[in-house]
Amino acid sequence: MKAITNHELEKNMEVISQLDDLVGETVDNVLVDPDDCWQPTDFLPNMSEPDALDQVKALRERTAGIPDTIITSLIGNMITEEALPSYQTYFNLLEGINPEGSLLSERGWVRWSKAWTAEENRHGDLLNKYLYLSGRADMRAVEQTIHRLIYNGFDPRSEKDPYQAIIYTSFQERATKVSHTNTGKLATKAGDDVLSRICKTIAGDEARHEKAYKSFMSRIFEIDPNGAMVAFEKMMKKQIVMPAVLMGEGGSNPTLFSQFSAITQKIGVYTGWDYARIIEHLVKLWDVENVTGLNDVAAKAQDYLAGLSARYMRLADRMKTPDEISLAWLK
C-alpha cells in the first residue's frame, strides 16, 4: 500500500475546504447546545439531596448482579471515551482542517472538532462516575489505564489525510454505537435499567455523530469519487484499529487491549460479525459498487471494496469464541 502523495493531500485539502460551510451547518443543526444537552448528573445520585446515600445504595444494589464480564466490557468502553484529548488533537492535525492552528478559529471544521468532542466528553464522565459509585471496579487500576492511554497517544494510521480520517470516524462512531447499544441490552438482562438507559443514551449520541461523518463522506464521494474510493480502500486495507488499542502499551500488562477485545467478542458487545456488517453498511451507503467514471486505480479499489464485507463475514464465521478470558479492572 503506497503512502499518500503530497499531490493527493493537496487535492484532498482543497475538497475539504469546500465542505466547511456544510460542516458548520452540521454543528448548528445536529450537535446540541451545552445548555440543552443531557449531562452526567441527570443519571447519577444527587449528592446534594438528604437521601443521597440511599440513592448510592440503590445504585450499588442494581449493579451487584451484573456479571464481571459485562462490568469489564463497560470499563473498557469508558476508558476509550476518556481518551478524548487525543481525539481532538488528532482531528486538528489533519491536513486542511485547521490551517490557522487555532482552536478559536471560526472555520466549520474546527467548530465541529470542538463541539463533537465536547459531546463525547460526557460519555466517559458519566460511565466513570457510575462505575466509581458502583464499587465494582478497581478505580485506581482504571485511572492508571486512562492515564497510560492518553500518555501513549492515538494513531488510526490515516496519514494526516482528511478523507481517510472521515472514513475512520464514520466506521468508529458506528462501532461505538453498536458497542454501547449491546452493553445496554446486557444491562437490562442483568436488572440495571438505569445503566441500560445510560448506554442507550450514549449510543444515541454516537448515532448522531455517525450520521454526520457519513454525510461528510457522501459529499466527498460526490465531489471526488476517485479520491474517496482510493481513501476508503486504503483505510480498509490497514484495518480499523480501535481508539483504545494502546491502553496497555508500555505498562505492566501490555495485552490489556487484547483481553478487553476477547471479552467484547465473547459476550457479544462487539464482534467480528459487527466489523463485517459495518463495512457492508458503508459500502451500500456510499453506493460504492455503482460509482462510474473511475480511473484505473479507483476502479481496482472499487472491486476490492465490493467483496470486502463478505470476506470479513467468512472470517467471523471461522473465528472461535474465546474459551478463556482474563478479567481486568475489577475489585
mmCIF file of C-alpha atoms in Angstrom:
data_model
loop_
_atom_site.group_PDB
_atom_site.id
_atom_site.type_symbol
_atom_site.label_atom_id
_atom_site.label_comp_id
_atom_site.label_asym_id
_atom_site.label_seq_id
_atom_site.Cartn_x
_atom_site.Cartn_y
_atom_site.Cartn_z
ATOM 1 C CA MET A 1 0.000 0.000 0.000
ATOM 2 C CA LYS A 2 1.594 3.240 -1.192
ATOM 3 C CA ALA A 3 1.721 6.199 1.165
ATOM 4 C CA ILE A 4 -0.378 9.180 0.193
ATOM 5 C CA THR A 5 1.446 11.680 -2.018
ATOM 6 C CA ASN A 6 1.728 15.418 -1.449
ATOM 7 C CA HIS A 7 -0.328 15.957 -4.608
ATOM 8 C CA GLU A 8 -3.155 13.767 -3.248
ATOM 9 C CA LEU A 9 -3.081 15.566 0.095
ATOM 10 C CA GLU A 10 -3.254 18.991 -1.557
ATOM 11 C CA LYS A 11 -6.212 17.906 -3.677
ATOM 12 C CA ASN A 12 -7.987 16.392 -0.653
ATOM 13 C CA MET A 13 -7.374 19.559 1.372
ATOM 14 C CA GLU A 14 -9.000 21.605 -1.378
ATOM 15 C CA VAL A 15 -12.114 19.405 -1.327
ATOM 16 C CA ILE A 16 -12.226 19.511 2.465
ATOM 17 C CA SER A 17 -12.235 23.322 2.342
ATOM 18 C CA GLN A 18 -15.308 23.162 0.075
ATOM 19 C CA LEU A 19 -17.175 21.306 2.834
ATOM 20 C CA ASP A 20 -16.511 23.916 5.507
ATOM 21 C CA ASP A 21 -19.928 25.587 5.280
ATOM 22 C CA LEU A 22 -21.716 22.214 5.312
ATOM 23 C CA VAL A 23 -19.781 21.170 8.415
ATOM 24 C CA GLY A 24 -20.549 24.469 10.157
ATOM 25 C CA GLU A 25 -24.267 23.977 9.448
ATOM 26 C CA THR A 26 -23.994 20.456 10.891
ATOM 27 C CA VAL A 27 -22.568 21.864 14.122
ATOM 28 C CA ASP A 28 -25.594 24.152 14.391
ATOM 29 C CA ASN A 29 -28.240 21.625 13.325
ATOM 30 C CA VAL A 30 -27.017 18.197 14.502
ATOM 31 C CA LEU A 31 -24.948 18.851 17.603
ATOM 32 C CA VAL A 32 -26.634 20.219 20.729
ATOM 33 C CA ASP A 33 -26.009 23.458 22.604
ATOM 34 C CA PRO A 34 -24.381 22.781 26.014
ATOM 35 C CA ASP A 35 -27.341 24.410 27.792
ATOM 36 C CA ASP A 36 -29.744 21.956 26.155
ATOM 37 C CA CYS A 37 -27.665 18.755 26.256
ATOM 38 C CA TRP A 38 -28.111 15.952 28.743
ATOM 39 C CA GLN A 39 -25.370 15.882 31.380
ATOM 40 C CA PRO A 40 -23.939 13.053 33.511
ATOM 41 C CA THR A 41 -25.674 14.305 36.661
ATOM 42 C CA ASP A 42 -29.054 13.614 35.010
ATOM 43 C CA PHE A 43 -28.383 9.890 35.531
ATOM 44 C CA LEU A 44 -26.460 9.902 38.818
ATOM 45 C CA PRO A 45 -27.375 10.184 42.507
ATOM 46 C CA ASN A 46 -27.809 13.801 43.526
ATOM 47 C CA MET A 47 -25.206 14.179 46.258
ATOM 48 C CA SER A 48 -26.765 17.455 47.472
ATOM 49 C CA GLU A 49 -30.025 15.787 48.484
ATOM 50 C CA PRO A 50 -30.701 14.439 52.012
ATOM 51 C CA ASP A 51 -31.226 10.898 50.680
ATOM 52 C CA ALA A 52 -28.051 10.917 48.568
ATOM 53 C CA LEU A 53 -26.572 7.892 50.322
ATOM 54 C CA ASP A 54 -29.814 5.984 49.820
ATOM 55 C CA GLN A 55 -29.555 6.770 46.094
ATOM 56 C CA VAL A 56 -25.980 5.450 46.066
ATOM 57 C CA LYS A 57 -27.097 2.330 47.921
ATOM 58 C CA ALA A 58 -29.816 1.720 45.319
ATOM 59 C CA LEU A 59 -27.219 2.116 42.532
ATOM 60 C CA ARG A 60 -24.923 -0.400 44.228
ATOM 61 C CA GLU A 61 -27.790 -2.859 44.638
ATOM 62 C CA ARG A 62 -28.648 -2.569 40.934
ATOM 63 C CA THR A 63 -25.060 -3.153 39.833
ATOM 64 C CA ALA A 64 -24.363 -6.002 42.269
ATOM 65 C CA GLY A 65 -25.889 -8.600 39.976
ATOM 66 C CA ILE A 66 -24.131 -7.529 36.771
ATOM 67 C CA PRO A 67 -21.705 -10.254 35.604
ATOM 68 C CA ASP A 68 -17.986 -9.437 35.818
ATOM 69 C CA THR A 69 -17.610 -9.793 32.041
ATOM 70 C CA ILE A 70 -20.137 -7.009 31.427
ATOM 71 C CA ILE A 71 -18.505 -4.752 34.030
ATOM 72 C CA THR A 72 -15.102 -5.310 32.403
ATOM 73 C CA SER A 73 -16.503 -4.543 28.952
ATOM 74 C CA LEU A 74 -18.200 -1.409 30.302
ATOM 75 C CA ILE A 75 -14.926 -0.257 31.851
ATOM 76 C CA GLY A 76 -13.113 -0.763 28.550
ATOM 77 C CA ASN A 77 -15.772 1.290 26.756
ATOM 78 C CA MET A 78 -15.427 4.017 29.375
ATOM 79 C CA ILE A 79 -11.624 4.115 29.105
ATOM 80 C CA THR A 80 -11.966 4.512 25.338
ATOM 81 C CA GLU A 81 -14.249 7.511 25.835
ATOM 82 C CA GLU A 82 -11.918 9.073 28.420
ATOM 83 C CA ALA A 83 -9.026 9.464 25.940
ATOM 84 C CA LEU A 84 -10.708 12.440 24.286
ATOM 85 C CA PRO A 85 -7.748 14.829 24.477
ATOM 86 C CA SER A 86 -6.029 12.602 21.908
ATOM 87 C CA TYR A 87 -9.028 12.557 19.549
ATOM 88 C CA GLN A 88 -9.441 16.324 19.393
ATOM 89 C CA THR A 89 -5.703 16.755 18.892
ATOM 90 C CA TYR A 90 -5.688 14.152 16.120
ATOM 91 C CA PHE A 91 -8.577 15.774 14.279
ATOM 92 C CA ASN A 92 -6.973 19.225 14.334
ATOM 93 C CA LEU A 93 -3.685 17.842 12.986
ATOM 94 C CA LEU A 94 -5.343 16.600 9.783
ATOM 95 C CA GLU A 95 -4.329 18.484 6.645
ATOM 96 C CA GLY A 96 -6.807 21.215 5.742
ATOM 97 C CA ILE A 97 -8.870 21.013 8.928
ATOM 98 C CA ASN A 98 -7.218 23.756 10.994
ATOM 99 C CA PRO A 99 -4.700 25.632 8.823
ATOM 100 C CA GLU A 100 -4.579 28.557 11.283
ATOM 101 C CA GLY A 101 -3.555 26.206 14.093
ATOM 102 C CA SER A 102 -6.075 27.872 16.396
ATOM 103 C CA LEU A 103 -8.845 26.253 18.415
ATOM 104 C CA LEU A 104 -10.573 29.638 18.401
ATOM 105 C CA SER A 105 -10.936 29.520 14.605
ATOM 106 C CA GLU A 106 -14.466 30.006 13.277
ATOM 107 C CA ARG A 107 -13.899 27.501 10.481
ATOM 108 C CA GLY A 108 -16.659 24.898 10.321
ATOM 109 C CA TRP A 109 -14.224 22.008 10.729
ATOM 110 C CA VAL A 110 -12.624 23.498 13.852
ATOM 111 C CA ARG A 111 -16.023 24.246 15.369
ATOM 112 C CA TRP A 112 -17.016 20.653 14.613
ATOM 113 C CA SER A 113 -13.919 19.180 16.290
ATOM 114 C CA LYS A 114 -14.641 21.125 19.477
ATOM 115 C CA ALA A 115 -18.399 20.584 19.603
ATOM 116 C CA TRP A 116 -18.121 16.883 18.710
ATOM 117 C CA THR A 117 -15.515 16.094 21.352
ATOM 118 C CA ALA A 118 -17.383 18.223 23.909
ATOM 119 C CA GLU A 119 -20.428 15.986 23.423
ATOM 120 C CA GLU A 120 -18.261 12.861 23.575
ATOM 121 C CA ASN A 121 -16.624 14.050 26.802
ATOM 122 C CA ARG A 122 -19.849 13.476 28.747
ATOM 123 C CA HIS A 123 -19.769 9.746 27.964
ATOM 124 C CA GLY A 124 -16.584 8.989 29.848
ATOM 125 C CA ASP A 125 -17.560 11.315 32.698
ATOM 126 C CA LEU A 126 -20.878 9.549 33.206
ATOM 127 C CA LEU A 127 -19.595 5.974 32.970
ATOM 128 C CA ASN A 128 -16.590 6.795 35.172
ATOM 129 C CA LYS A 129 -18.771 8.178 37.978
ATOM 130 C CA TYR A 130 -21.299 5.373 37.677
ATOM 131 C CA LEU A 131 -18.602 2.721 37.966
ATOM 132 C CA TYR A 132 -16.941 4.568 40.846
ATOM 133 C CA LEU A 133 -20.198 4.641 42.817
ATOM 134 C CA SER A 134 -20.958 1.012 41.999
ATOM 135 C CA GLY A 135 -17.944 -0.246 43.900
ATOM 136 C CA ARG A 136 -17.456 -2.927 41.245
ATOM 137 C CA ALA A 137 -14.262 -1.540 39.702
ATOM 138 C CA ASP A 138 -10.692 -1.133 40.906
ATOM 139 C CA MET A 139 -10.767 2.567 40.105
ATOM 140 C CA ARG A 140 -7.049 3.116 40.661
ATOM 141 C CA ALA A 141 -6.265 0.480 38.046
ATOM 142 C CA VAL A 142 -8.849 2.087 35.754
ATOM 143 C CA GLU A 143 -7.285 5.521 36.264
ATOM 144 C CA GLN A 144 -3.829 4.144 35.517
ATOM 145 C CA THR A 145 -5.118 2.721 32.240
ATOM 146 C CA ILE A 146 -6.749 6.025 31.230
ATOM 147 C CA HIS A 147 -3.518 7.826 32.108
ATOM 148 C CA ARG A 148 -1.455 5.396 30.045
ATOM 149 C CA LEU A 149 -3.803 5.539 27.048
ATOM 150 C CA ILE A 150 -3.612 9.344 26.882
ATOM 151 C CA TYR A 151 0.145 9.136 27.606
ATOM 152 C CA ASN A 152 0.631 6.745 24.668
ATOM 153 C CA GLY A 153 -1.445 8.724 22.171
ATOM 154 C CA PHE A 154 -3.618 7.684 19.279
ATOM 155 C CA ASP A 155 -2.812 6.694 15.701
ATOM 156 C CA PRO A 156 -5.545 5.394 13.380
ATOM 157 C CA ARG A 157 -2.926 5.340 10.576
ATOM 158 C CA SER A 158 -4.772 7.807 8.367
ATOM 159 C CA GLU A 159 -1.574 9.596 7.194
ATOM 160 C CA LYS A 160 -2.941 13.073 8.091
ATOM 161 C CA ASP A 161 -5.347 12.543 5.182
ATOM 162 C CA PRO A 162 -8.786 14.040 5.985
ATOM 163 C CA TYR A 163 -10.522 11.586 3.615
ATOM 164 C CA GLN A 164 -9.146 8.542 5.436
ATOM 165 C CA ALA A 165 -9.878 10.173 8.789
ATOM 166 C CA ILE A 166 -13.542 10.734 7.939
ATOM 167 C CA ILE A 167 -13.850 7.129 6.778
ATOM 168 C CA TYR A 168 -12.286 6.103 10.080
ATOM 169 C CA THR A 169 -14.670 8.204 12.167
ATOM 170 C CA SER A 170 -17.694 7.049 10.137
ATOM 171 C CA PHE A 171 -16.728 3.472 10.932
ATOM 172 C CA GLN A 172 -15.710 4.127 14.515
ATOM 173 C CA GLU A 173 -18.818 6.069 15.521
ATOM 174 C CA ARG A 174 -20.961 3.215 14.233
ATOM 175 C CA ALA A 175 -18.787 0.700 16.102
ATOM 176 C CA THR A 176 -19.158 2.566 19.394
ATOM 177 C CA LYS A 177 -22.901 2.883 18.810
ATOM 178 C CA VAL A 178 -23.109 -0.902 18.393
ATOM 179 C CA SER A 179 -20.961 -1.498 21.474
ATOM 180 C CA HIS A 180 -22.960 0.802 23.767
ATOM 181 C CA THR A 181 -26.294 -0.500 22.431
ATOM 182 C CA ASN A 182 -25.335 -4.113 23.094
ATOM 183 C CA THR A 183 -23.988 -3.252 26.546
ATOM 184 C CA GLY A 184 -27.322 -1.585 27.319
ATOM 185 C CA LYS A 185 -29.188 -4.759 26.348
ATOM 186 C CA LEU A 186 -26.983 -6.812 28.668
ATOM 187 C CA ALA A 187 -27.536 -4.305 31.486
ATOM 188 C CA THR A 188 -31.296 -4.710 31.054
ATOM 189 C CA LYS A 189 -30.971 -8.504 31.330
ATOM 190 C CA ALA A 190 -28.834 -8.055 34.459
ATOM 191 C CA GLY A 191 -31.545 -5.903 36.066
ATOM 192 C CA ASP A 192 -29.958 -2.445 35.916
ATOM 193 C CA ASP A 193 -32.439 -0.330 33.976
ATOM 194 C CA VAL A 194 -30.600 2.918 34.764
ATOM 195 C CA LEU A 195 -27.341 1.625 33.274
ATOM 196 C CA SER A 196 -29.304 0.368 30.289
ATOM 197 C CA ARG A 197 -30.751 3.876 29.782
ATOM 198 C CA ILE A 198 -27.260 5.379 30.133
ATOM 199 C CA CYS A 199 -25.820 3.075 27.461
ATOM 200 C CA LYS A 200 -28.720 3.701 25.089
ATOM 201 C CA THR A 201 -28.423 7.479 25.576
ATOM 202 C CA ILE A 202 -24.699 7.375 24.780
ATOM 203 C CA ALA A 203 -25.445 5.186 21.757
ATOM 204 C CA GLY A 204 -27.893 7.862 20.597
ATOM 205 C CA ASP A 205 -25.121 10.458 20.639
ATOM 206 C CA GLU A 206 -22.853 8.127 18.665
ATOM 207 C CA ALA A 207 -25.637 7.612 16.114
ATOM 208 C CA ARG A 208 -25.932 11.380 15.526
ATOM 209 C CA HIS A 209 -22.167 11.697 15.142
ATOM 210 C CA GLU A 210 -22.038 8.687 12.828
ATOM 211 C CA LYS A 211 -24.731 10.167 10.595
ATOM 212 C CA ALA A 212 -22.818 13.448 10.351
ATOM 213 C CA TYR A 213 -19.496 11.846 9.431
ATOM 214 C CA LYS A 214 -21.171 9.615 6.846
ATOM 215 C CA SER A 215 -22.827 12.685 5.305
ATOM 216 C CA PHE A 216 -19.436 14.425 5.054
ATOM 217 C CA MET A 217 -18.004 11.399 3.268
ATOM 218 C CA SER A 218 -21.039 11.152 0.975
ATOM 219 C CA ARG A 219 -20.318 14.699 -0.173
ATOM 220 C CA ILE A 220 -16.656 13.832 -0.781
ATOM 221 C CA PHE A 221 -17.761 10.877 -2.940
ATOM 222 C CA GLU A 222 -19.859 13.321 -4.994
ATOM 223 C CA ILE A 223 -17.053 15.846 -5.467
ATOM 224 C CA ASP A 224 -14.082 13.479 -5.810
ATOM 225 C CA PRO A 225 -15.184 9.861 -6.386
ATOM 226 C CA ASN A 226 -11.699 8.695 -7.384
ATOM 227 C CA GLY A 227 -10.055 10.099 -4.269
ATOM 228 C CA ALA A 228 -12.844 8.915 -1.988
ATOM 229 C CA MET A 229 -12.721 5.368 -3.359
ATOM 230 C CA VAL A 230 -8.943 5.098 -3.004
ATOM 231 C CA ALA A 231 -9.035 6.521 0.524
ATOM 232 C CA PHE A 232 -11.753 4.015 1.514
ATOM 233 C CA GLU A 233 -9.652 1.153 0.164
ATOM 234 C CA LYS A 234 -6.527 2.403 1.961
ATOM 235 C CA MET A 235 -8.304 2.639 5.292
ATOM 236 C CA MET A 236 -9.847 -0.809 4.953
ATOM 237 C CA LYS A 237 -6.583 -2.476 3.899
ATOM 238 C CA LYS A 238 -4.902 -1.086 7.012
ATOM 239 C CA GLN A 239 -7.931 -2.241 9.020
ATOM 240 C CA ILE A 240 -9.735 -0.079 11.538
ATOM 241 C CA VAL A 241 -7.795 -0.032 14.790
ATOM 242 C CA MET A 242 -9.844 0.713 17.875
ATOM 243 C CA PRO A 243 -9.087 4.027 19.631
ATOM 244 C CA ALA A 244 -8.029 2.282 22.855
ATOM 245 C CA VAL A 245 -5.578 -0.114 21.213
ATOM 246 C CA LEU A 246 -2.584 1.379 23.075
ATOM 247 C CA MET A 247 -4.167 1.198 26.544
ATOM 248 C CA GLY A 248 -1.640 -1.358 27.794
ATOM 249 C CA GLU A 249 1.393 -0.487 25.697
ATOM 250 C CA GLY A 250 4.471 0.068 27.864
ATOM 251 C CA GLY A 251 2.678 -0.916 31.072
ATOM 252 C CA SER A 252 2.777 -3.949 33.331
ATOM 253 C CA ASN A 253 0.049 -5.643 31.251
ATOM 254 C CA PRO A 254 0.752 -4.973 27.550
ATOM 255 C CA THR A 255 -2.009 -7.407 26.474
ATOM 256 C CA LEU A 256 -4.736 -5.393 28.214
ATOM 257 C CA PHE A 257 -6.464 -4.353 24.996
ATOM 258 C CA SER A 258 -6.463 -7.946 23.709
ATOM 259 C CA GLN A 259 -8.111 -9.054 26.970
ATOM 260 C CA PHE A 260 -10.774 -6.357 26.581
ATOM 261 C CA SER A 261 -11.393 -7.323 22.932
ATOM 262 C CA ALA A 262 -11.738 -11.017 23.816
ATOM 263 C CA ILE A 263 -14.414 -10.179 26.380
ATOM 264 C CA THR A 264 -16.430 -7.990 23.988
ATOM 265 C CA GLN A 265 -16.269 -10.818 21.429
ATOM 266 C CA LYS A 266 -17.320 -13.473 23.960
ATOM 267 C CA ILE A 267 -20.337 -11.626 25.382
ATOM 268 C CA GLY A 268 -21.446 -10.168 22.030
ATOM 269 C CA VAL A 269 -20.790 -6.492 22.740
ATOM 270 C CA TYR A 270 -18.595 -6.031 19.651
ATOM 271 C CA THR A 271 -17.682 -8.959 17.415
ATOM 272 C CA GLY A 272 -16.073 -9.873 14.111
ATOM 273 C CA TRP A 273 -19.562 -10.002 12.601
ATOM 274 C CA ASP A 274 -20.154 -6.417 13.695
ATOM 275 C CA TYR A 275 -16.932 -5.355 11.930
ATOM 276 C CA ALA A 276 -18.077 -7.062 8.720
ATOM 277 C CA ARG A 277 -21.575 -5.585 8.936
ATOM 278 C CA ILE A 278 -20.214 -2.051 9.349
ATOM 279 C CA ILE A 279 -18.148 -2.464 6.163
ATOM 280 C CA GLU A 280 -21.238 -3.764 4.377
ATOM 281 C CA HIS A 281 -23.285 -0.803 5.615
ATOM 282 C CA LEU A 282 -20.759 1.817 4.451
ATOM 283 C CA VAL A 283 -20.259 0.179 1.054
ATOM 284 C CA LYS A 284 -24.023 0.253 0.489
ATOM 285 C CA LEU A 285 -24.497 3.752 1.916
ATOM 286 C CA TRP A 286 -21.874 5.290 -0.370
ATOM 287 C CA ASP A 287 -23.132 3.126 -3.268
ATOM 288 C CA VAL A 288 -19.564 2.003 -3.878
ATOM 289 C CA GLU A 289 -20.412 -0.709 -6.416
ATOM 290 C CA ASN A 290 -22.333 1.672 -8.710
ATOM 291 C CA VAL A 291 -19.901 4.610 -8.906
ATOM 292 C CA THR A 292 -18.971 5.190 -12.559
ATOM 293 C CA GLY A 293 -16.277 7.088 -14.456
ATOM 294 C CA LEU A 294 -13.450 5.961 -12.173
ATOM 295 C CA ASN A 295 -9.790 5.876 -13.150
ATOM 296 C CA ASP A 296 -7.891 2.557 -13.125
ATOM 297 C CA VAL A 297 -6.617 2.883 -9.550
ATOM 298 C CA ALA A 298 -10.037 3.771 -8.165
ATOM 299 C CA ALA A 299 -11.720 1.017 -10.210
ATOM 300 C CA LYS A 300 -9.400 -1.554 -8.620
ATOM 301 C CA ALA A 301 -10.229 -0.105 -5.206
ATOM 302 C CA GLN A 302 -13.932 -0.411 -6.066
ATOM 303 C CA ASP A 303 -13.527 -4.120 -6.889
ATOM 304 C CA TYR A 304 -11.694 -4.712 -3.615
ATOM 305 C CA LEU A 305 -14.330 -2.913 -1.541
ATOM 306 C CA ALA A 306 -17.263 -4.637 -3.252
ATOM 307 C CA GLY A 307 -16.277 -8.051 -1.891
ATOM 308 C CA LEU A 308 -14.771 -6.954 1.409
ATOM 309 C CA SER A 309 -17.691 -7.414 3.804
ATOM 310 C CA ALA A 310 -18.280 -10.980 2.551
ATOM 311 C CA ARG A 311 -14.610 -11.766 3.154
ATOM 312 C CA TYR A 312 -14.785 -10.472 6.727
ATOM 313 C CA MET A 313 -18.052 -12.302 7.332
ATOM 314 C CA ARG A 314 -16.350 -15.577 6.372
ATOM 315 C CA LEU A 315 -13.513 -14.745 8.756
ATOM 316 C CA ALA A 316 -16.009 -14.015 11.521
ATOM 317 C CA ASP A 317 -17.762 -17.330 10.884
ATOM 318 C CA ARG A 318 -14.454 -19.140 11.399
ATOM 319 C CA MET A 319 -13.447 -17.091 14.431
ATOM 320 C CA LYS A 320 -13.698 -19.080 17.632
ATOM 321 C CA THR A 321 -15.276 -17.514 20.684
ATOM 322 C CA PRO A 322 -12.524 -17.353 23.319
ATOM 323 C CA ASP A 323 -12.800 -20.245 25.790
ATOM 324 C CA GLU A 324 -10.795 -18.495 28.463
ATOM 325 C CA ILE A 325 -10.773 -14.777 29.121
ATOM 326 C CA SER A 326 -8.862 -12.675 31.599
ATOM 327 C CA LEU A 327 -10.810 -10.057 33.500
ATOM 328 C CA ALA A 328 -9.278 -6.692 34.313
ATOM 329 C CA TRP A 329 -10.000 -3.612 36.416
ATOM 330 C CA LEU A 330 -12.203 -5.475 38.913
ATOM 331 C CA LYS A 331 -12.191 -5.308 42.688
#
